[in-house]
Short mmCIF file of C-alpha atoms in Angstrom, two decimals:
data_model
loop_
_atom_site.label_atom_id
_atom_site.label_comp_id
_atom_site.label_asym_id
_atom_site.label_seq_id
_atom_site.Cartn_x
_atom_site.Cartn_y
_atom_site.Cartn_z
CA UNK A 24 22.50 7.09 -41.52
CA UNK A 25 23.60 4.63 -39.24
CA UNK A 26 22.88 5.45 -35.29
CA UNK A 27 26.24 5.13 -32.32
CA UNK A 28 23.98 4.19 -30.05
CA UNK A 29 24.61 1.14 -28.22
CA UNK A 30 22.14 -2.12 -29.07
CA UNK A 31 19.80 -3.29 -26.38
CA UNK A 32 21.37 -5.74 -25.69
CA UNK A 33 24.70 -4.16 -25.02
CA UNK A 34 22.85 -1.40 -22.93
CA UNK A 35 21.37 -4.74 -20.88
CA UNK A 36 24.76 -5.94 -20.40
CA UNK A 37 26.29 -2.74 -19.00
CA UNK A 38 23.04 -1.68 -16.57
CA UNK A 39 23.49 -5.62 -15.47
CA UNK A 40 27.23 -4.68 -14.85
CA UNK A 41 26.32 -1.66 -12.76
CA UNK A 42 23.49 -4.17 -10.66
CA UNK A 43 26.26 -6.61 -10.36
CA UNK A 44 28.55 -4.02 -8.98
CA UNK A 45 26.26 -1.90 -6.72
CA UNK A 46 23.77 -5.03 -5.45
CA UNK A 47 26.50 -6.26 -2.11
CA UNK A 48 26.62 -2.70 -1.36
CA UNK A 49 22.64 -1.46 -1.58
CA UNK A 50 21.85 -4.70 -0.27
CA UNK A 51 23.71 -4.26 3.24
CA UNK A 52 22.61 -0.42 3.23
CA UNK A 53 18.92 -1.29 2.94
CA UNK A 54 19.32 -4.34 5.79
CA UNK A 55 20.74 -2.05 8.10
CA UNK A 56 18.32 0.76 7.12
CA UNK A 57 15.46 -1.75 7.44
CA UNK A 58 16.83 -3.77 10.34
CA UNK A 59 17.63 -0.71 12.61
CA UNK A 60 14.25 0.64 12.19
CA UNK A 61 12.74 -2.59 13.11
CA UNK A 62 14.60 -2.49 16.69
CA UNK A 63 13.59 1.28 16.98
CA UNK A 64 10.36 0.66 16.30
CA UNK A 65 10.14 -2.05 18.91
CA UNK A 66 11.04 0.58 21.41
CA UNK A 67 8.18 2.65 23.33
CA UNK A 68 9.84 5.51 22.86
CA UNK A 69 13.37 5.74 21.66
CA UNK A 70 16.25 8.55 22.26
CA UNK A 71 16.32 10.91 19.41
CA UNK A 72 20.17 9.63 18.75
CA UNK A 73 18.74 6.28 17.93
CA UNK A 74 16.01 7.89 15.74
CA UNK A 75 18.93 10.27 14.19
CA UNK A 76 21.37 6.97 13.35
CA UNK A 77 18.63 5.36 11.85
CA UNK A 78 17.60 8.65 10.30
CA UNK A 79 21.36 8.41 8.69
CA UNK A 80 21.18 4.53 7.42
CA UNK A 81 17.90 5.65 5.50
CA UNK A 82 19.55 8.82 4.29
CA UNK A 83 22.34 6.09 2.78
CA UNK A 84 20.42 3.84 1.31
CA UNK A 85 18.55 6.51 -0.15
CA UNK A 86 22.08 8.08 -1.49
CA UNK A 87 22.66 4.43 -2.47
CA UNK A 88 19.69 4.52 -4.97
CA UNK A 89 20.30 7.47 -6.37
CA UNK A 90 23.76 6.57 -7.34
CA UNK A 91 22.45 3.47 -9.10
CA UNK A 92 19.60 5.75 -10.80
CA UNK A 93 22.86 8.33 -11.73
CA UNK A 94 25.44 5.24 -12.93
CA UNK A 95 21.91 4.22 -15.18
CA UNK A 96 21.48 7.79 -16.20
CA UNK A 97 25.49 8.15 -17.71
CA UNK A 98 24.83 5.12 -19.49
CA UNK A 99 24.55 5.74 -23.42
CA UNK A 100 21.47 4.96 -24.17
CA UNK A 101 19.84 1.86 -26.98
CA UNK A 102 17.87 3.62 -29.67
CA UNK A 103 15.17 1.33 -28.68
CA UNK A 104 13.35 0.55 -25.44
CA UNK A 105 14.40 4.60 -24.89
CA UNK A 106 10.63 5.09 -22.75
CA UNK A 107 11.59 1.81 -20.48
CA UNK A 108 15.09 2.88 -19.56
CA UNK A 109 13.85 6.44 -18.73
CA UNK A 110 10.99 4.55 -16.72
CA UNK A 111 13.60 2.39 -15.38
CA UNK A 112 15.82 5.08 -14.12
CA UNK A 113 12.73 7.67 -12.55
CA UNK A 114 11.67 4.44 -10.33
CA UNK A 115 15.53 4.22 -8.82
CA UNK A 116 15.20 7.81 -8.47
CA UNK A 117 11.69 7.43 -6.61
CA UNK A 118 13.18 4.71 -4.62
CA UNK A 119 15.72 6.56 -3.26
CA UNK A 120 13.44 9.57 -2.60
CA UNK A 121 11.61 6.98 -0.53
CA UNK A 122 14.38 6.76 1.62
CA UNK A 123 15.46 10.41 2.25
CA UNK A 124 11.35 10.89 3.29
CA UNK A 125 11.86 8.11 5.80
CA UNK A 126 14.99 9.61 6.80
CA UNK A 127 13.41 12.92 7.37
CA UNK A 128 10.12 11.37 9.08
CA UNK A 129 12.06 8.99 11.49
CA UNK A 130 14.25 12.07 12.65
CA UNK A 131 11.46 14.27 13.52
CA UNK A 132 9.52 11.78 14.92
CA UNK A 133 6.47 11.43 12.39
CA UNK A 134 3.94 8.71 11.56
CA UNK A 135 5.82 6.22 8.82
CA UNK A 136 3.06 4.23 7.95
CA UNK A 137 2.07 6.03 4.94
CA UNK A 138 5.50 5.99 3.99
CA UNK A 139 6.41 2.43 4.27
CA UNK A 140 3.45 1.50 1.70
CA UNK A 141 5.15 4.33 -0.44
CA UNK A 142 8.33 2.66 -0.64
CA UNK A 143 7.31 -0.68 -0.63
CA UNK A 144 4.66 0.83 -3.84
CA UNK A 145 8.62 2.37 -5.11
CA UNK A 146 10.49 -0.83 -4.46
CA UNK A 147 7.64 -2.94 -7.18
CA UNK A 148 7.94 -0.77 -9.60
CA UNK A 149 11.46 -0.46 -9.91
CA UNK A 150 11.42 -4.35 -10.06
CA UNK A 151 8.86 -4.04 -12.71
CA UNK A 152 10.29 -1.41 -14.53
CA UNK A 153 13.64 -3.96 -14.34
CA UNK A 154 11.57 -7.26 -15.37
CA UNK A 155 10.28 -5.15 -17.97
CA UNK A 156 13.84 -4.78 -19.71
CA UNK A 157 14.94 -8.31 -18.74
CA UNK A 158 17.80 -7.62 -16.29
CA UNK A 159 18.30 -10.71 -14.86
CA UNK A 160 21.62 -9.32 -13.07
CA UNK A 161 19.35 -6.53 -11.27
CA UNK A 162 16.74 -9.16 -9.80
CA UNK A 163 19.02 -9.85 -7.04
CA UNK A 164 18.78 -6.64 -5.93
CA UNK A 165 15.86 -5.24 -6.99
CA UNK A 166 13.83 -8.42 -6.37
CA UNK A 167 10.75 -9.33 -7.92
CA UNK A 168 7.27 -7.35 -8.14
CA UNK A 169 5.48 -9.65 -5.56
CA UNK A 170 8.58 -9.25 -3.59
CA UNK A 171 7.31 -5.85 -2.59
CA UNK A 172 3.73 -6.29 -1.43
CA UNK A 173 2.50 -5.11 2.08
CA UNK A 174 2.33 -7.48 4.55
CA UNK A 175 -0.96 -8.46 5.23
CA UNK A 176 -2.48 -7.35 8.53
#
């Protein structure tokens, strides 16, 4: 009995479709989530509307992720490589988790430290996870491993 299932390949083609798509888009919402925590953090002590918009741009990037993670999920999946895709889609899901527990820390004033090594510990695998299945399309976005190390001190 022969399977519907799509071939690898063809399920590499769509999920590089949906990176190809989504990458402008999660790319400008993880700048500005990135970019206005930078300037925040620069501040001694900033206004809790500053910490609640960049609260928000966290909250959308996070949204971001899990839309890419959901668009992967509806996908049909290859009868092959089943364990990778499901690893593939659990790391977008932890990515944008990442964001929604920066979100929530930045609002409320907490220490992010711990959480910054989280997501940047998120961010590699999800490249890994995407090097992994060879989408080439999703490296733009996604970046490679090494991309996501923590700065040194």
């Amino acid at each position: 009995m022969e399977s519907d299932a799509p071939t690898f390949s063809e399920w590499q083609d769509n999920a590089n479709a949906i990176c190809q798509q989504e990458v402008p888009s999660i790319g400008n919402k993880m700048d500005e989530a990135t970019g206005s925590f930078v300037e925040m953090d620069e501040k001694s002590d900033p206004a809790q509307s500053e910490r609640d918009a960049v609260s928000h741009n966290f909250d959308v990037a996070g949204e971001a992720f899990l839309h890419l993670a959901g668009d992967w999920q509806a996908l049909e999946k290859p009868d092959d490589h089943k364990d990778g895709v499901k690893n593939l889609i659990r790391a977008a899901h932890d990515v944008g988790y990442s964001y929604s527990a920066m979100a929530y820390a930045v609002s409320h004033n907490e220490d992010t430290g711990h959480l910054i090594t989280q997501q940047l510990g998120a961010h590699k695998i999800l490249a890994l996870e995407a090097q992994a299945l060879k989408l080439e399309q999703c490296q733009e976005l996604l970046g490679k491993p090494e991309d996501w190390s923590a700065p040194a001190d």
